[in-house]
Coordinates of C-alpha atoms and ligand atoms in Angstrom, one line a residue:
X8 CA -4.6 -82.0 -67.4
X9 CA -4.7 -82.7 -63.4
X10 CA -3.6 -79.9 -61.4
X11 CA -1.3 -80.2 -58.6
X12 CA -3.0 -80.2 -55.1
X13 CA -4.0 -77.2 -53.5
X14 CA -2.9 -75.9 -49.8
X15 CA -5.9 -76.1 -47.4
X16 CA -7.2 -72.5 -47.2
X17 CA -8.7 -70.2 -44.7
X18 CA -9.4 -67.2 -45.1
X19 CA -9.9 -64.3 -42.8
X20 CA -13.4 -62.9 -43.6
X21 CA -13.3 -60.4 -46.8
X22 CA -12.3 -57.2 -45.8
X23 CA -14.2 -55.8 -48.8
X24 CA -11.8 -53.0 -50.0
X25 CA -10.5 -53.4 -53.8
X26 CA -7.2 -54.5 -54.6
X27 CA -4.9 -51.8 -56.8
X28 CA -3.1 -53.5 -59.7
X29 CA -0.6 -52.0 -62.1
X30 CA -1.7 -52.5 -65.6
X31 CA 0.9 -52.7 -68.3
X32 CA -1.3 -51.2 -70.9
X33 CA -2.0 -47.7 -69.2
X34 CA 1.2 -47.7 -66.9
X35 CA -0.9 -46.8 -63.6
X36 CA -2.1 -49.2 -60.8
X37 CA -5.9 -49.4 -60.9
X38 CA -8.7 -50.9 -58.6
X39 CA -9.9 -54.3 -59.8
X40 CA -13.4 -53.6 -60.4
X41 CA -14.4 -57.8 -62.6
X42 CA -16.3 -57.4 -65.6
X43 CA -18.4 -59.9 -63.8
X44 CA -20.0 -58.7 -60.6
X45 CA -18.4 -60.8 -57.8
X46 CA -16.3 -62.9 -59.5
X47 CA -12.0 -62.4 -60.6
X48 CA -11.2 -64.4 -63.9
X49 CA -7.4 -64.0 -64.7
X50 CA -5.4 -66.0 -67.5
X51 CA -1.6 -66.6 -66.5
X52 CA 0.4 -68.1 -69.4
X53 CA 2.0 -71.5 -68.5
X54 CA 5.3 -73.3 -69.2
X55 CA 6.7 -75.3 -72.4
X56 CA 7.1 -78.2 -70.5
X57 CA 11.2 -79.0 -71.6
X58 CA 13.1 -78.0 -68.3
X59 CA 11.8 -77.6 -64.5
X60 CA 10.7 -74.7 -62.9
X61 CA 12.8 -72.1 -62.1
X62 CA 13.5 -69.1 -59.9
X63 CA 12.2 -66.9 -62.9
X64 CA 9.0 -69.3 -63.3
X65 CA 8.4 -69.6 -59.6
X66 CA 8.1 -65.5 -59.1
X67 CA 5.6 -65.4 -62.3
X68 CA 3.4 -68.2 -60.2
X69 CA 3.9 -66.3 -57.1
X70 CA 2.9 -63.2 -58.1
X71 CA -0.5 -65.2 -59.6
X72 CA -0.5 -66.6 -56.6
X73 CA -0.4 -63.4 -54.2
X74 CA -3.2 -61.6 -57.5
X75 CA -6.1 -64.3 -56.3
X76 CA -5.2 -64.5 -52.5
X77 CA -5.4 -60.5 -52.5
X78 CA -8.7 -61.0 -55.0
X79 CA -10.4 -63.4 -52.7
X80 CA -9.4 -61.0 -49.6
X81 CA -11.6 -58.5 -51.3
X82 CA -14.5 -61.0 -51.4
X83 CA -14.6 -62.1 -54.8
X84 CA -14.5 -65.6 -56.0
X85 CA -11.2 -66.1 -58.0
X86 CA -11.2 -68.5 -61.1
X87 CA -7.8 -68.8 -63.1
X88 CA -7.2 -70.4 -65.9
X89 CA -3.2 -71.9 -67.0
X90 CA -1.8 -73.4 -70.1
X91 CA 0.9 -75.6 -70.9
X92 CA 2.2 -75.0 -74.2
X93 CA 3.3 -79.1 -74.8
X94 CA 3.3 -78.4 -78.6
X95 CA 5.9 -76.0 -79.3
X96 CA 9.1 -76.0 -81.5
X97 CA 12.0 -75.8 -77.9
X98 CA 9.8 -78.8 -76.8
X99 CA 9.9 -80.7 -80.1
X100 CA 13.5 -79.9 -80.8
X101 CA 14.7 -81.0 -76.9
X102 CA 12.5 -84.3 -77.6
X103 CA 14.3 -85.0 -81.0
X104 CA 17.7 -84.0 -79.6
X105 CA 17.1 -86.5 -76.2
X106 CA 15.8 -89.1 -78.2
X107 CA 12.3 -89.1 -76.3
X108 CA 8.8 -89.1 -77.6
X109 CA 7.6 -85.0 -77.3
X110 CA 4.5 -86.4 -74.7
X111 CA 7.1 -88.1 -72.6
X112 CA 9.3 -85.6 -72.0
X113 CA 6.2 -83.1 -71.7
X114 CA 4.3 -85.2 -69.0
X115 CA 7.4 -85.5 -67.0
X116 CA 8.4 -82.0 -66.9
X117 CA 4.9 -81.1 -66.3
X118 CA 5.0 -83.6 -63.0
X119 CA 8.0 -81.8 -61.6
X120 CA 6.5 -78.5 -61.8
X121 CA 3.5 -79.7 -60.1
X122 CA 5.3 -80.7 -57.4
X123 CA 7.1 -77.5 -57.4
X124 CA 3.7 -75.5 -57.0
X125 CA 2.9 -77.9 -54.5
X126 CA 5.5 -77.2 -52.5
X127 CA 5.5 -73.8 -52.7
X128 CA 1.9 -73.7 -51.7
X129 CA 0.8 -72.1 -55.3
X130 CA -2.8 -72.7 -55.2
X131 CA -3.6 -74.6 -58.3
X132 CA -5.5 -73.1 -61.6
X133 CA -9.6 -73.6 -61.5
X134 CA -8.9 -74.8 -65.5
X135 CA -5.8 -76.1 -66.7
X136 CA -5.4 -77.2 -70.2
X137 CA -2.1 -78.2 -72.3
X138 CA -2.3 -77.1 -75.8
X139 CA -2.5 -80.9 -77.1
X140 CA -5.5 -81.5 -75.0
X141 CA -7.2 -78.6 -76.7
X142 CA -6.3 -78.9 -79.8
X143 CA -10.2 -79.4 -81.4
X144 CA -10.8 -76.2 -80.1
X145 CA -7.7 -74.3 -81.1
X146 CA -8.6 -75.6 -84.1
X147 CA -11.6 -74.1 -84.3
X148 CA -10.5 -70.5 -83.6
X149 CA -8.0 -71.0 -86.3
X150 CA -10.8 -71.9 -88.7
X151 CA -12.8 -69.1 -87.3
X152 CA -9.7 -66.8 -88.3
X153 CA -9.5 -67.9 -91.6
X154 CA -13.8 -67.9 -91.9
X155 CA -13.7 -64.2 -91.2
X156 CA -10.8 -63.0 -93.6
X157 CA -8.2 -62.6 -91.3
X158 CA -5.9 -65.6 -92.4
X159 CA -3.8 -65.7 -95.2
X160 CA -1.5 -68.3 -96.8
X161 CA 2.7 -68.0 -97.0
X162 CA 4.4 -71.1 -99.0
X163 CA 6.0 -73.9 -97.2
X164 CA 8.0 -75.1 -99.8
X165 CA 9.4 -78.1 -97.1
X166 CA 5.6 -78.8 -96.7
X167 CA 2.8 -80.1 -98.6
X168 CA 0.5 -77.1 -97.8
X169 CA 1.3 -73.4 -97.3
X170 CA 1.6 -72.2 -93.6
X171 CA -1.2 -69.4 -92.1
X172 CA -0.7 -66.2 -91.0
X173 CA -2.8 -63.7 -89.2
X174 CA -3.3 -60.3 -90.8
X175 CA -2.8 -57.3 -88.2
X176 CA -3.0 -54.6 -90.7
X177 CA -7.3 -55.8 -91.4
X178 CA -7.9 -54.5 -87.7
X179 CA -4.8 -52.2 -86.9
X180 CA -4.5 -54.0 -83.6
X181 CA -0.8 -54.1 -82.3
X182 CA 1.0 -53.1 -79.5
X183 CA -2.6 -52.1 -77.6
X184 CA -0.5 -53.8 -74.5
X185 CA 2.5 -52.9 -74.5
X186 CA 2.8 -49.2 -76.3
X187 CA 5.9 -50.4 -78.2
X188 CA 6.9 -48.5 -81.3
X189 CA 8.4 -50.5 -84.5
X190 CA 11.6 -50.2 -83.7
X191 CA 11.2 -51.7 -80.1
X192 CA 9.2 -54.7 -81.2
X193 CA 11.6 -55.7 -84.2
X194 CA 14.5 -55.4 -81.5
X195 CA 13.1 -58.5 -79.7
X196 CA 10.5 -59.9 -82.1
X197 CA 12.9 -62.5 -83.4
X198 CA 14.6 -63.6 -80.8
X199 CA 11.1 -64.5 -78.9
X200 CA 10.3 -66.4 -81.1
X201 CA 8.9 -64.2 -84.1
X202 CA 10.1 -64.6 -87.6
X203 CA 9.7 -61.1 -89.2
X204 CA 11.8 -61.4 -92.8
X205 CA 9.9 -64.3 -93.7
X206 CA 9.1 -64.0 -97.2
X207 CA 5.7 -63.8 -98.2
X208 CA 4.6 -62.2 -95.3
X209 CA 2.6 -59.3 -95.5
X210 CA 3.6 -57.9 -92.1
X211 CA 6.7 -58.2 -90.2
X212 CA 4.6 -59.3 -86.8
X213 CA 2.3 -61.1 -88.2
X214 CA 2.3 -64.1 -86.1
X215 CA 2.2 -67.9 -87.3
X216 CA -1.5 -69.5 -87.1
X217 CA -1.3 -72.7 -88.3
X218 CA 2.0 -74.3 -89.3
X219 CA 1.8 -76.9 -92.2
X220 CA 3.3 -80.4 -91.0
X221 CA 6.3 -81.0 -91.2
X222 CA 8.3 -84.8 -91.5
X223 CA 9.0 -86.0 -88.0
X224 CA 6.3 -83.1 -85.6
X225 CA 2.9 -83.9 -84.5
X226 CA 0.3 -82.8 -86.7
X227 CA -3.3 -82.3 -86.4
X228 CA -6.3 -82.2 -89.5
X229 CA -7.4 -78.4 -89.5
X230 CA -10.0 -79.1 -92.6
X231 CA -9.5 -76.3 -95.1
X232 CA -6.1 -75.1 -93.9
X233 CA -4.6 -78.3 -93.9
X234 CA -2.5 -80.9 -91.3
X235 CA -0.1 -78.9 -88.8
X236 CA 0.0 -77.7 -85.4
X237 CA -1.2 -73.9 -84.2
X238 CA 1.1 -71.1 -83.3
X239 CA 1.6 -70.2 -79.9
X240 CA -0.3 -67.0 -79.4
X241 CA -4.0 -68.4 -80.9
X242 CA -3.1 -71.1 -78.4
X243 CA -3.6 -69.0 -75.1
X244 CA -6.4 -67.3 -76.8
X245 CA -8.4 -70.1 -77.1
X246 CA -7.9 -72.0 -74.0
X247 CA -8.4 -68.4 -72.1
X248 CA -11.7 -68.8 -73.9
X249 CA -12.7 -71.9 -72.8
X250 CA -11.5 -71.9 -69.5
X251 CA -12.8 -68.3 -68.7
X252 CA -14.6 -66.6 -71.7
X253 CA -13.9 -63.7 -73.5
X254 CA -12.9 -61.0 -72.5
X255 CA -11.8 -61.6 -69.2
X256 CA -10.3 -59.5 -66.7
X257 CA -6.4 -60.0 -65.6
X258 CA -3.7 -61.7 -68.2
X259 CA -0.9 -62.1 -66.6
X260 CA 2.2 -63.4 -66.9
X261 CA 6.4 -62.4 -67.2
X262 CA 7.5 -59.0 -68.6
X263 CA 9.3 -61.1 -71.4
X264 CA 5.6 -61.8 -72.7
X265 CA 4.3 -58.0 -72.8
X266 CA 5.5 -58.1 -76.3
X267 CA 5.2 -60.1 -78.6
X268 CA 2.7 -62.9 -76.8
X269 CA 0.0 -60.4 -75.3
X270 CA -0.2 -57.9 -77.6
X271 CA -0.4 -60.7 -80.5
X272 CA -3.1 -62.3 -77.7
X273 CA -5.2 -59.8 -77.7
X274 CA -4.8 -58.6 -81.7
X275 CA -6.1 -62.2 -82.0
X276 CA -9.1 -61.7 -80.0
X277 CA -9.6 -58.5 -82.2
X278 CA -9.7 -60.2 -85.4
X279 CA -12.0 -62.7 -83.5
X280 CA -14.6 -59.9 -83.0
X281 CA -13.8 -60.3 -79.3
X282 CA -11.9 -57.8 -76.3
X283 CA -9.6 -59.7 -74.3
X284 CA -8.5 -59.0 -71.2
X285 CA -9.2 -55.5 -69.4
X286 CA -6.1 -55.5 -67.5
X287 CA -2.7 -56.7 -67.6
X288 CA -0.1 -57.4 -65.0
X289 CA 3.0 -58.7 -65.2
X290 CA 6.1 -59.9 -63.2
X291 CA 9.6 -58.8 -63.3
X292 CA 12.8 -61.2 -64.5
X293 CA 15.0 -62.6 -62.5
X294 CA 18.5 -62.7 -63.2
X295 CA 21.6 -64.6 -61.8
X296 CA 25.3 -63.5 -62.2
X297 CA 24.7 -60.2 -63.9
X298 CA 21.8 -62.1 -66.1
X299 CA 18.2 -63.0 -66.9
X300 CA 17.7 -66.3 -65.6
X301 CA 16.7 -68.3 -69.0
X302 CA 16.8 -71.6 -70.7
X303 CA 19.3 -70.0 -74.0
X304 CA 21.6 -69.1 -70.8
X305 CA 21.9 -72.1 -68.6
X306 CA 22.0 -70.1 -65.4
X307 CA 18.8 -71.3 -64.1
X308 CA 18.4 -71.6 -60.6
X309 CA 16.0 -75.0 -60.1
X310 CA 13.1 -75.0 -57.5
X311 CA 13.1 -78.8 -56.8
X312 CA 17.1 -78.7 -56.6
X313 CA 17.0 -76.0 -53.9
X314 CA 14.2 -78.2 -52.4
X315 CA 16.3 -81.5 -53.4
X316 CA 19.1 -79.6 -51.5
X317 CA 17.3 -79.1 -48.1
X318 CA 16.2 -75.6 -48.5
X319 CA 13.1 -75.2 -47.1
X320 CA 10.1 -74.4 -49.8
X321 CA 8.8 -71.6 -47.7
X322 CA 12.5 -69.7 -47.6
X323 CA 12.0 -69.9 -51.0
X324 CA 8.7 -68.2 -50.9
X325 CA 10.0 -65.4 -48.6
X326 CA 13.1 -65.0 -51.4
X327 CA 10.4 -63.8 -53.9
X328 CA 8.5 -62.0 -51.2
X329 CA 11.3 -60.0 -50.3
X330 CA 10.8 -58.2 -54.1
X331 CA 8.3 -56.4 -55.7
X332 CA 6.7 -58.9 -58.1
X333 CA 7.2 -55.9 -60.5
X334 CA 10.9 -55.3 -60.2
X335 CA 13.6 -57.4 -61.8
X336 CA 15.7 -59.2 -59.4
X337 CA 18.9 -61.0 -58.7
X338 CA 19.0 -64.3 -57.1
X339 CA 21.8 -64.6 -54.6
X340 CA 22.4 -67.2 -51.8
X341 CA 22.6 -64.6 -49.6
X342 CA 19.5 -64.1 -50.7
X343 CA 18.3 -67.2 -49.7
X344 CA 20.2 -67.1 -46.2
X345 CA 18.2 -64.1 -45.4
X346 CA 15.1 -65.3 -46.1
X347 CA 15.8 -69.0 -43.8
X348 CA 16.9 -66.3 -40.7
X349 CA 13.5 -64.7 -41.3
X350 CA 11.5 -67.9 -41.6
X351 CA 13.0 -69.4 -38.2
X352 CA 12.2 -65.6 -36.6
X353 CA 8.5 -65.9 -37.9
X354 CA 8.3 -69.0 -36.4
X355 CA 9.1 -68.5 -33.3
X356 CA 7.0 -65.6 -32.9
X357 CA 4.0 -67.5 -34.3
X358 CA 5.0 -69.6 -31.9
X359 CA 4.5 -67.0 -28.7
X360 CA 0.6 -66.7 -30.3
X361 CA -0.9 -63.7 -29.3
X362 CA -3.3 -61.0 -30.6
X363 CA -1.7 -58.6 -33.6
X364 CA -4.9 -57.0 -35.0
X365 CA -2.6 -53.9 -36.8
X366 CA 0.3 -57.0 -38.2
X367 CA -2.5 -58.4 -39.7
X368 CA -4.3 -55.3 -40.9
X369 CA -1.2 -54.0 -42.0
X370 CA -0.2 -57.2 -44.1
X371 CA -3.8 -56.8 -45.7
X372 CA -3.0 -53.3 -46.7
X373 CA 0.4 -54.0 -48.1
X374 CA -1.2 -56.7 -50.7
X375 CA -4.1 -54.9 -51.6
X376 CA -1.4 -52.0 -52.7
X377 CA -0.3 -53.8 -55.8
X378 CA 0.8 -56.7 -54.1
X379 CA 3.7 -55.2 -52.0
X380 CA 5.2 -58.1 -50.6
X381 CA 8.6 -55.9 -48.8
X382 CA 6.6 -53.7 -47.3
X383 CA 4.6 -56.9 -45.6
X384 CA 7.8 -58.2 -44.7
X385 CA 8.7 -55.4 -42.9
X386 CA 5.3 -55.8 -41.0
X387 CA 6.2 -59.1 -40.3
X388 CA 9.9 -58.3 -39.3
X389 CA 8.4 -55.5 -36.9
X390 CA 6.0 -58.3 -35.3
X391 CA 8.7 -61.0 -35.1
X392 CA 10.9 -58.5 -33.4
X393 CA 7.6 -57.5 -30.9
X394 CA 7.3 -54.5 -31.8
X395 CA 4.0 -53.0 -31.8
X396 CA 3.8 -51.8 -35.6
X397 CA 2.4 -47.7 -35.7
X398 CA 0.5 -47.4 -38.8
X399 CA -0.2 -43.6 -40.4
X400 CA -4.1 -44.5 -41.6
X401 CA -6.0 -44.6 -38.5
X402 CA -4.7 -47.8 -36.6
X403 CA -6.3 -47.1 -33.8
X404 CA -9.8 -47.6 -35.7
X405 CA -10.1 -51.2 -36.2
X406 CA -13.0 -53.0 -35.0
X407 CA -12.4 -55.2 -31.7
X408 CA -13.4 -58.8 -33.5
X409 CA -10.1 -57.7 -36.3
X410 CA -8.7 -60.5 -36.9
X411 CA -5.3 -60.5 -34.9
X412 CA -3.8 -64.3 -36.0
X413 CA -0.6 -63.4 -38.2
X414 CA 0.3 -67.1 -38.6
X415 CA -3.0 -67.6 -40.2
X416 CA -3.3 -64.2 -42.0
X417 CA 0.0 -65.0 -43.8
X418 CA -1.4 -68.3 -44.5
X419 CA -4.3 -66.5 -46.2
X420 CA -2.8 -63.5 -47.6
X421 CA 0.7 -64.7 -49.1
X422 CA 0.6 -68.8 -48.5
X423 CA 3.6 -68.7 -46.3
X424 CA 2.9 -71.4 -43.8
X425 CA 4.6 -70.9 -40.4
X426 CA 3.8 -74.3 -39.4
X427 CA 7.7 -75.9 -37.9
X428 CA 8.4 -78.0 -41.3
Ligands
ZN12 ZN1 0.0 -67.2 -73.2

């Protein structure tokens, strides 16, 4: 699939010093330390390609987004890797209910988000693959499931061949991620999309591999197991594979996929012989009037509407900057107003020029802290105000060739361009 286009980049030269990331799985922010000297892979799971971006999608991106700018501020070399999951049953259902063929209505929602990343200066994934694209090698995996043991088959009585499951209880691996009980996972299994009372399952989680064909959906020839299209979880795992190898060393995504997507990712990669990723971060929801913002809902609050609407792609950036990408959030137009006062502030000041070694060092500082975008802002609120910002760790200390460009550093650092629009 062809990525959207990329912001020009420069960045300030590698400060060297490791960026702290929560991980999910232990709970603790932890210096990112690549399994592979000198170089960040990270996995961020993409859309199902049925309705625009919105608020909630665009602060998953921009979290991603702020995870390789801080990475590539260390000095690494940053490679992501994004899915679109165009084979899926909200996709298939929307296309039947519109009347559209499932690739149509996949390649145009898959347009508007690109433009979307685009204007919100998102750089775009090193690999990105849609499921359909993949599909020989998701194939593959599944096959490589079943090979080893791990599959087994539930009747499909509306299909001419049974549909495949994975076995959890042959390696024991679930909830590694997210350190749910059973009680907490069956709370939310089924409404993300699990199916736990199925008869003929052996486990309550065990998640769908293969889904026999049904009358009217897409189906590929899978050999042994039969025509029908993979489950969403073996999905990820095999285009994380191909775009960065297994394991890997950041998946990340929103907190609604903690449980079940990653830890069914990465019980997948178990039962493939194979770790998966080494840490995981994930963004908070965002919610409008008293509610997560999602599709069951209808209160989504569109990206290329606000845009549509005049709003300025770079207030909207400073919106998700103003929380922590961990937090969960309400949108607000006051929200918004805020962040267009701030914007015409920043300019202005980048505007005056001028030499702000300790703005920039502390912006660098703030991201490399687990990516805390408010306490940047603050930085920047301090500078735009001319303020000379007093920092506690030694700011007298920095060399005399620190880089003292804020416009540019918050170019680098957080892809908000100050440039007049
Ligand atoms: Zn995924």
């Amino acid at each position: 699939m062809h990525s959207w286009t990329s912001p020009s980049l420069t960045p300030l030269p590698a400060s060297g010093l490791p960026l702290r990331l929560h991980d999910t799985r232990t709970g603790r922010a932890v210096p990112v330390v690549p399994l592979t000297p000198g170089r960040a892979r990270l996995y961020v799971c993409g859309i199902t390609p049925y309705d625009s971006t919105h608020l909630g999608h665009a602060a998953t991106y921009h979290a991603t987004d702020l995870m390789r700018r801080a990475l590539r501020d260390t000095g690494l070399e940053v490679e992501i890797a994004q899915n679109i999951t165009d084979v899926d049953d909200p996709l298939l259902e929307r296309a039947e209910r519109d009347g559209v063929d499932w690739r149509e209505l996949a390649d145009s929602q898959v347009a508007l988000f690109s433009e979307d990343m685009t204007a919100l200066r998102v750089i775009a994934p090193e690999t990105y693959l849609s499921v359909s694209e993949s599909m020989d090698g998701i194939i593959e995996t599944v096959r490589t499931l079943h090979a080893r043991g791990r599959a087994y088959a539930v009747e499909a009585p509306d299909a001419a061949g049974p549909d495949w499951y994975l076995d959890l209880a042959q390696d024991g691996a679930l909830g590694e991620v997210s350190g749910w009980d059973e009680a907490q996972m069956l709370e939310v299994f089924a409404e993300r999309g699990g199916d736990p009372d199925r008869p003929g399952k052996r486990g309550p989680f065990d998640p769908l591999l293969w889904r026999a064909e049904r009358e009217g959906e897409p189906a590929w020839d899978a050999g042994e197991l039969g025509r029908g299209r993979p489950g969403w979880h073996v999905e990820c795992v095999r285009i994380a594979d191909e775009g960065l190898g297994l394991p890997f060393d950041i998946q990340a995504g929103g907190s609604d996929l903690v449980f079940p997507h990653h830890d069914l990712s990465a019980a997948h990669s178990v039962a493939l012989g194979r770790p998966f990723a080494a840490l995981y971060a994930h963004a908070g929801m965002v919610a409008l009037d008293g509610e997560k913002m999602s599709k069951s809902l209808g209160n989504l609050v569109f990206v290329h509407r606000l845009v549509r609407d005049g709003v300025d792609p770079m207030s909207i950036r400073l919106v998700l900057m103003a929380h922590h990408y961990r937090s969960d959030w309400e949108y607000s137009v006051e929200e918004l107003t805020r962040s267009d006062e701030r914007l015409t502030a920043y300019r202005a000041a980048a505007a005056r020029g001028g030499s702000h070694p300790h703005t920039v060092d502390a912006l660098r500082a703030a991201l490399r802290n687990d990516l805390d975008t408010p306490t940047a802002l603050a930085a920047l609120d301090a500078w735009a105000a001319g303020e000379t910002p007093t920092t506690a760790d030694g700011a007298a200390a920095l060399p005399d060739d620190a880089p003292g460009d804020v416009a540019a550093a918050v170019d680098a650092l957080f892809g908000l361009s100050l440039q007049q629009a």
